[in-house]
C-alpha cells in the first residue's frame, strides 16, 4: 500500500540552527503515529512542514503520493489540531466545525448533517450554539478535533493538543482520541514530548532527537527493545548498566558489570567479546526478595530509599560501591522486605543490550 | 478612630477629586441651565423656565443643515480612517516587515502634531495640489487626524489575538483574504467599533482643521462659532446642550458595546 505521508530527505534549518536533519519517514494510512521527543527535537517543525506552515530547506513531502512541498496550507488536504485549539472565538461550536466545510463549498444541508454527525461522535450535540469561551477545556479540545476532522483530511495533525489539560482529563482524552481514531479510520499524526501519551495511543512511535529519527517502532518494541541510550532513557524509567561483553551464547550475552557477571538478551546485536555495551534493565523486571533467587541474575544489595507510589513502591538498592539500581515492588511484596539487606534478581531475557554510542564516536 | 488630620494625603486627594469634578461639571451645568431660561440674556437669576429655545433651534434651518453636513463629513472620514487605520495596523503586525516602529511612529504623528500646525500644513498641501477647499478637503483633514486612534486601537486588539487563529483558518482552506474577513476582522470588531465612534466624535468636534480647510458651508462647530461672535444667546446654549447630550450618549454607548464585546 502506498504510504499516506512521505518525508523524503527533508532538511529544515533556521540560519545555522538545524531543526530537522535529513528526515526520511513513511506513514501508512489509518495508523496512529506519534512523533515523540524533547522540545527542540524537530517534531513540531516536521508537523508544521506537513501542514504547510513551514517550507523545508530541502527535500520533498508527499501527501497521498502527490508532492505538496510548496503547496500552501489552504490547498493541502491535512488539518491541524493546535496546541491551544485556536477555536474562532466569535463563532459558536457548530460554526467553528462548519468553517472548513463551507470553504470546501458544501451545500448547507450537507454541512448541517456533517456537523451534527461529528457533534454526536463526541456527545456535544447540546453545545452546538455555545461560544468557545463557554466551554470547558475538554469540550474545547473535542470541538477543535471535530473542526479539524470535518473536511475529511488525508491526515489529521495533532500538535501537543493535550498539554493544556489537567492530568485526569488528559488520560481520559488519550483514550477518547484513540477511540475516535479507530472509529474514523483516519491517519493521525500526533506530536508530543510526553512518553506516556505516546505509549498509550500510538500504533507507531517515531522517537526524534536533535532533528533526526532516533528509533521508530510500535510501543512494545520501543519500550522492551530500545535501540539507543536516548530512547531507553526517554521512554519509561530504566537502569542502564555499562558493561563489557564476555561472550555470546544463542540469544544471551554474558557481560561484566562492575566486576559482576550478568546475562542479558543480545537484542539483535552481535556483540563481540571486549565490546562496551549498555544493558537496559527496567525497574519492573527486577524481583526483590529476602532469600537468594535460585536462577537468573542475582546480586546482594542494601535498600537505600523507599518511595511509596500508591500502586507500587520504588526502591533504590545499593548493589555495592554506591551503585544504585531502581526496582519496583508490588504492594503485596513490600511487607517482607522490611530489613535493609535484600537480593535483587532478574531473568536474562527481560533485559537487553544496546550499543554504547559514545564509544564509537 | 482616625481624625481628619491623621490621614492628610488621603483627605487632600478626595478634596482634589471633588474640586476637579466641580470644575469639570459646573460650566456644563451652567450652560445647560441657561438653555432653559426664558429671557434672551445669559445671566443669573433665571426667573422663568422654558423649552422655547429648543423649539427655535429645531426649526433653525442653518442649524439642521450644519448638523447634517457635520454628520456626513464624520461618516465619510470615519470610513476612510477606519479602513486606512486597520490596514496600517495589519501592516505593522505582519511578518517580515522592516521598520515597523517607523511606520507606527509616522501613523501616530497626526495625533500629536498641534491642531493648528496640522491645519496650516494641510491647507498648504491642498493648495499645492490645486485641491479646492470644501467638503473633500475637510474629509481629508479629519481622516488624517483620526487614523492614529484607529491604528492604536486596532493594534492593541491585534496583539492580543492568538497567533494561530489565522493559521487555523488557513489550515481549514481559507486563503489570506477569506481569513482576514472571516477571522481577523470579526476579532477586531469591538476595537474597530470603538475606533469608528471615536473617529465620528473627533470629526464632529473638530474646529481648527475645518476652519482652515472648509468652504462656505459651515459645519456645526463653525456655525456655533459664528453665532457666538454675534453675542451669546440661550439659543446657542440649547444647541450646545443638544450636541453635548448626543455625543456623550454615543460615546457611552460605544464604551458599553466595546466592553461587552471584550468580555465575551
PDB file of C-alpha atoms in Angstrom, chain A residues 40-163:
ATOM      1  CA  UNK A  40      13.606  21.312  20.083  1.00  0.00           C
ATOM      2  CA  UNK A  41      13.941  17.849  18.566  1.00  0.00           C
ATOM      3  CA  UNK A  42      12.240  18.909  15.345  1.00  0.00           C
ATOM      4  CA  UNK A  43       8.919  17.132  15.843  1.00  0.00           C
ATOM      5  CA  UNK A  44       6.757  20.264  15.744  1.00  0.00           C
ATOM      6  CA  UNK A  45       8.710  21.674  12.815  1.00  0.00           C
ATOM      7  CA  UNK A  46       8.096  18.433  10.911  1.00  0.00           C
ATOM      8  CA  UNK A  47       4.387  18.681  11.669  1.00  0.00           C
ATOM      9  CA  UNK A  48       4.230  22.311  10.593  1.00  0.00           C
ATOM     10  CA  UNK A  49       6.029  21.441   7.364  1.00  0.00           C
ATOM     11  CA  UNK A  50       3.415  18.796   6.652  1.00  0.00           C
ATOM     12  CA  UNK A  51       0.699  21.331   7.496  1.00  0.00           C
ATOM     13  CA  UNK A  52       2.238  23.809   5.078  1.00  0.00           C
ATOM     14  CA  UNK A  53       3.227  26.440   7.615  1.00  0.00           C
ATOM     15  CA  UNK A  54       6.943  25.926   7.134  1.00  0.00           C
ATOM     16  CA  UNK A  55       8.814  25.259   3.917  1.00  0.00           C
ATOM     17  CA  UNK A  56      11.616  22.690   4.053  1.00  0.00           C
ATOM     18  CA  UNK A  57      15.089  23.956   3.239  1.00  0.00           C
ATOM     19  CA  UNK A  58      15.474  20.905   1.031  1.00  0.00           C
ATOM     20  CA  UNK A  59      13.689  17.629   0.339  1.00  0.00           C
ATOM     21  CA  UNK A  60      10.177  16.650  -0.647  1.00  0.00           C
ATOM     22  CA  UNK A  61       6.962  15.991   1.243  1.00  0.00           C
ATOM     23  CA  UNK A  62       4.483  13.669  -0.425  1.00  0.00           C
ATOM     24  CA  UNK A  63       0.867  13.509   0.611  1.00  0.00           C
ATOM     25  CA  UNK A  64      -1.046  10.539  -0.835  1.00  0.00           C
ATOM     26  CA  UNK A  65       1.668  10.291  -3.456  1.00  0.00           C
ATOM     27  CA  UNK A  66       1.488  13.944  -4.516  1.00  0.00           C
ATOM     28  CA  UNK A  67       4.339  16.375  -3.962  1.00  0.00           C
ATOM     29  CA  UNK A  68       2.971  19.092  -1.661  1.00  0.00           C
ATOM     30  CA  UNK A  69       6.304  20.580  -0.539  1.00  0.00           C
ATOM     31  CA  UNK A  70       5.415  24.060  -1.751  1.00  0.00           C
ATOM     32  CA  UNK A  71       1.628  23.902  -1.632  1.00  0.00           C
ATOM     33  CA  UNK A  72       0.100  26.495   0.735  1.00  0.00           C
ATOM     34  CA  UNK A  73      -1.786  25.205   3.810  1.00  0.00           C
ATOM     35  CA  UNK A  74      -5.238  26.044   2.423  1.00  0.00           C
ATOM     36  CA  UNK A  75      -4.604  23.886  -0.633  1.00  0.00           C
ATOM     37  CA  UNK A  76      -3.498  20.679   1.080  1.00  0.00           C
ATOM     38  CA  UNK A  77      -5.758  18.079   2.494  1.00  0.00           C
ATOM     39  CA  UNK A  78      -4.390  17.958   6.029  1.00  0.00           C
ATOM     40  CA  UNK A  79      -5.813  19.625   9.121  1.00  0.00           C
ATOM     41  CA  UNK A  80      -4.221  20.552  12.404  1.00  0.00           C
ATOM     42  CA  UNK A  81      -5.480  20.440  15.947  1.00  0.00           C
ATOM     43  CA  UNK A  82      -3.480  23.260  17.508  1.00  0.00           C
ATOM     44  CA  UNK A  83      -1.915  23.137  20.932  1.00  0.00           C
ATOM     45  CA  UNK A  84      -4.202  25.889  22.281  1.00  0.00           C
ATOM     46  CA  UNK A  85      -7.056  24.754  19.978  1.00  0.00           C
ATOM     47  CA  UNK A  86      -7.248  28.115  18.109  1.00  0.00           C
ATOM     48  CA  UNK A  87     -11.049  27.979  18.036  1.00  0.00           C
ATOM     49  CA  UNK A  88     -12.580  31.062  16.442  1.00  0.00           C
ATOM     50  CA  UNK A  89     -13.827  32.987  19.492  1.00  0.00           C
ATOM     51  CA  UNK A  90     -16.643  34.791  17.684  1.00  0.00           C
ATOM     52  CA  UNK A  91     -18.172  31.641  16.186  1.00  0.00           C
ATOM     53  CA  UNK A  92     -20.228  29.095  18.065  1.00  0.00           C
ATOM     54  CA  UNK A  93     -19.315  25.409  18.154  1.00  0.00           C
ATOM     55  CA  UNK A  94     -21.336  24.483  15.064  1.00  0.00           C
ATOM     56  CA  UNK A  95     -19.932  27.408  13.056  1.00  0.00           C
ATOM     57  CA  UNK A  96     -16.400  26.513  14.060  1.00  0.00           C
ATOM     58  CA  UNK A  97     -16.848  22.960  12.848  1.00  0.00           C
ATOM     59  CA  UNK A  98     -18.632  24.116   9.689  1.00  0.00           C
ATOM     60  CA  UNK A  99     -15.832  26.542   8.747  1.00  0.00           C
ATOM     61  CA  UNK A 100     -13.761  24.081   6.748  1.00  0.00           C
ATOM     62  CA  UNK A 101     -16.859  22.542   5.152  1.00  0.00           C
ATOM     63  CA  UNK A 102     -18.123  25.920   3.954  1.00  0.00           C
ATOM     64  CA  UNK A 103     -14.788  26.652   2.348  1.00  0.00           C
ATOM     65  CA  UNK A 104     -14.965  23.322   0.574  1.00  0.00           C
ATOM     66  CA  UNK A 105     -18.169  24.590  -0.987  1.00  0.00           C
ATOM     67  CA  UNK A 106     -20.552  22.019   0.504  1.00  0.00           C
ATOM     68  CA  UNK A 107     -24.246  22.953   0.496  1.00  0.00           C
ATOM     69  CA  UNK A 108     -25.936  23.926   3.748  1.00  0.00           C
ATOM     70  CA  UNK A 109     -27.828  20.698   4.144  1.00  0.00           C
ATOM     71  CA  UNK A 110     -24.723  18.551   3.885  1.00  0.00           C
ATOM     72  CA  UNK A 111     -22.797  20.869   6.186  1.00  0.00           C
ATOM     73  CA  UNK A 112     -25.558  20.631   8.758  1.00  0.00           C
ATOM     74  CA  UNK A 113     -25.653  16.854   8.540  1.00  0.00           C
ATOM     75  CA  UNK A 114     -21.877  16.507   8.835  1.00  0.00           C
ATOM     76  CA  UNK A 115     -21.703  18.897  11.813  1.00  0.00           C
ATOM     77  CA  UNK A 116     -24.441  17.035  13.710  1.00  0.00           C
ATOM     78  CA  UNK A 117     -22.765  13.728  12.946  1.00  0.00           C
ATOM     79  CA  UNK A 118     -19.443  14.970  14.333  1.00  0.00           C
ATOM     80  CA  UNK A 119     -21.006  16.586  17.395  1.00  0.00           C
ATOM     81  CA  UNK A 120     -22.712  13.294  18.104  1.00  0.00           C
ATOM     82  CA  UNK A 121     -19.388  11.465  17.866  1.00  0.00           C
ATOM     83  CA  UNK A 122     -18.113  13.447  20.869  1.00  0.00           C
ATOM     84  CA  UNK A 123     -21.506  13.882  22.555  1.00  0.00           C
ATOM     85  CA  UNK A 124     -21.615  17.649  22.216  1.00  0.00           C
ATOM     86  CA  UNK A 125     -24.993  17.871  20.436  1.00  0.00           C
ATOM     87  CA  UNK A 126     -26.367  20.175  23.144  1.00  0.00           C
ATOM     88  CA  UNK A 127     -23.465  22.572  22.842  1.00  0.00           C
ATOM     89  CA  UNK A 128     -23.773  23.458  19.149  1.00  0.00           C
ATOM     90  CA  UNK A 129     -24.754  27.051  19.869  1.00  0.00           C
ATOM     91  CA  UNK A 130     -22.269  27.769  22.633  1.00  0.00           C
ATOM     92  CA  UNK A 131     -19.282  30.011  22.099  1.00  0.00           C
ATOM     93  CA  UNK A 132     -15.817  28.521  22.758  1.00  0.00           C
ATOM     94  CA  UNK A 133     -15.453  30.744  25.838  1.00  0.00           C
ATOM     95  CA  UNK A 134     -18.460  28.978  27.348  1.00  0.00           C
ATOM     96  CA  UNK A 135     -16.893  25.506  27.108  1.00  0.00           C
ATOM     97  CA  UNK A 136     -14.608  23.577  29.437  1.00  0.00           C
ATOM     98  CA  UNK A 137     -11.071  22.666  28.400  1.00  0.00           C
ATOM     99  CA  UNK A 138     -12.020  19.123  27.437  1.00  0.00           C
ATOM    100  CA  UNK A 139     -15.007  20.291  25.395  1.00  0.00           C
ATOM    101  CA  UNK A 140     -12.877  22.827  23.519  1.00  0.00           C
ATOM    102  CA  UNK A 141     -10.434  20.056  22.804  1.00  0.00           C
ATOM    103  CA  UNK A 142     -13.193  17.933  21.287  1.00  0.00           C
ATOM    104  CA  UNK A 143     -14.521  20.813  19.212  1.00  0.00           C
ATOM    105  CA  UNK A 144     -11.038  21.540  17.866  1.00  0.00           C
ATOM    106  CA  UNK A 145     -10.682  17.871  16.981  1.00  0.00           C
ATOM    107  CA  UNK A 146     -14.025  17.773  15.194  1.00  0.00           C
ATOM    108  CA  UNK A 147     -13.331  21.014  13.352  1.00  0.00           C
ATOM    109  CA  UNK A 148     -10.124  19.526  12.006  1.00  0.00           C
ATOM    110  CA  UNK A 149     -11.782  16.209  11.136  1.00  0.00           C
ATOM    111  CA  UNK A 150     -14.780  17.818   9.425  1.00  0.00           C
ATOM    112  CA  UNK A 151     -13.238  18.444   5.983  1.00  0.00           C
ATOM    113  CA  UNK A 152     -12.143  14.781   5.874  1.00  0.00           C
ATOM    114  CA  UNK A 153      -8.360  15.324   5.691  1.00  0.00           C
ATOM    115  CA  UNK A 154      -5.926  12.677   4.438  1.00  0.00           C
ATOM    116  CA  UNK A 155      -4.011  13.097   7.684  1.00  0.00           C
ATOM    117  CA  UNK A 156      -5.017  14.712  10.947  1.00  0.00           C
ATOM    118  CA  UNK A 157      -2.148  16.511  12.645  1.00  0.00           C
ATOM    119  CA  UNK A 158      -2.211  16.997  16.398  1.00  0.00           C
ATOM    120  CA  UNK A 159       0.305  19.394  17.912  1.00  0.00           C
ATOM    121  CA  UNK A 160       0.551  18.528  21.620  1.00  0.00           C
ATOM    122  CA  UNK A 161      -3.196  19.038  21.982  1.00  0.00           C
ATOM    123  CA  UNK A 162      -3.423  17.544  25.458  1.00  0.00           C
ATOM    124  CA  UNK A 163      -0.761  19.604  27.164  1.00  0.00           C
TER     125      UNK A 163
END
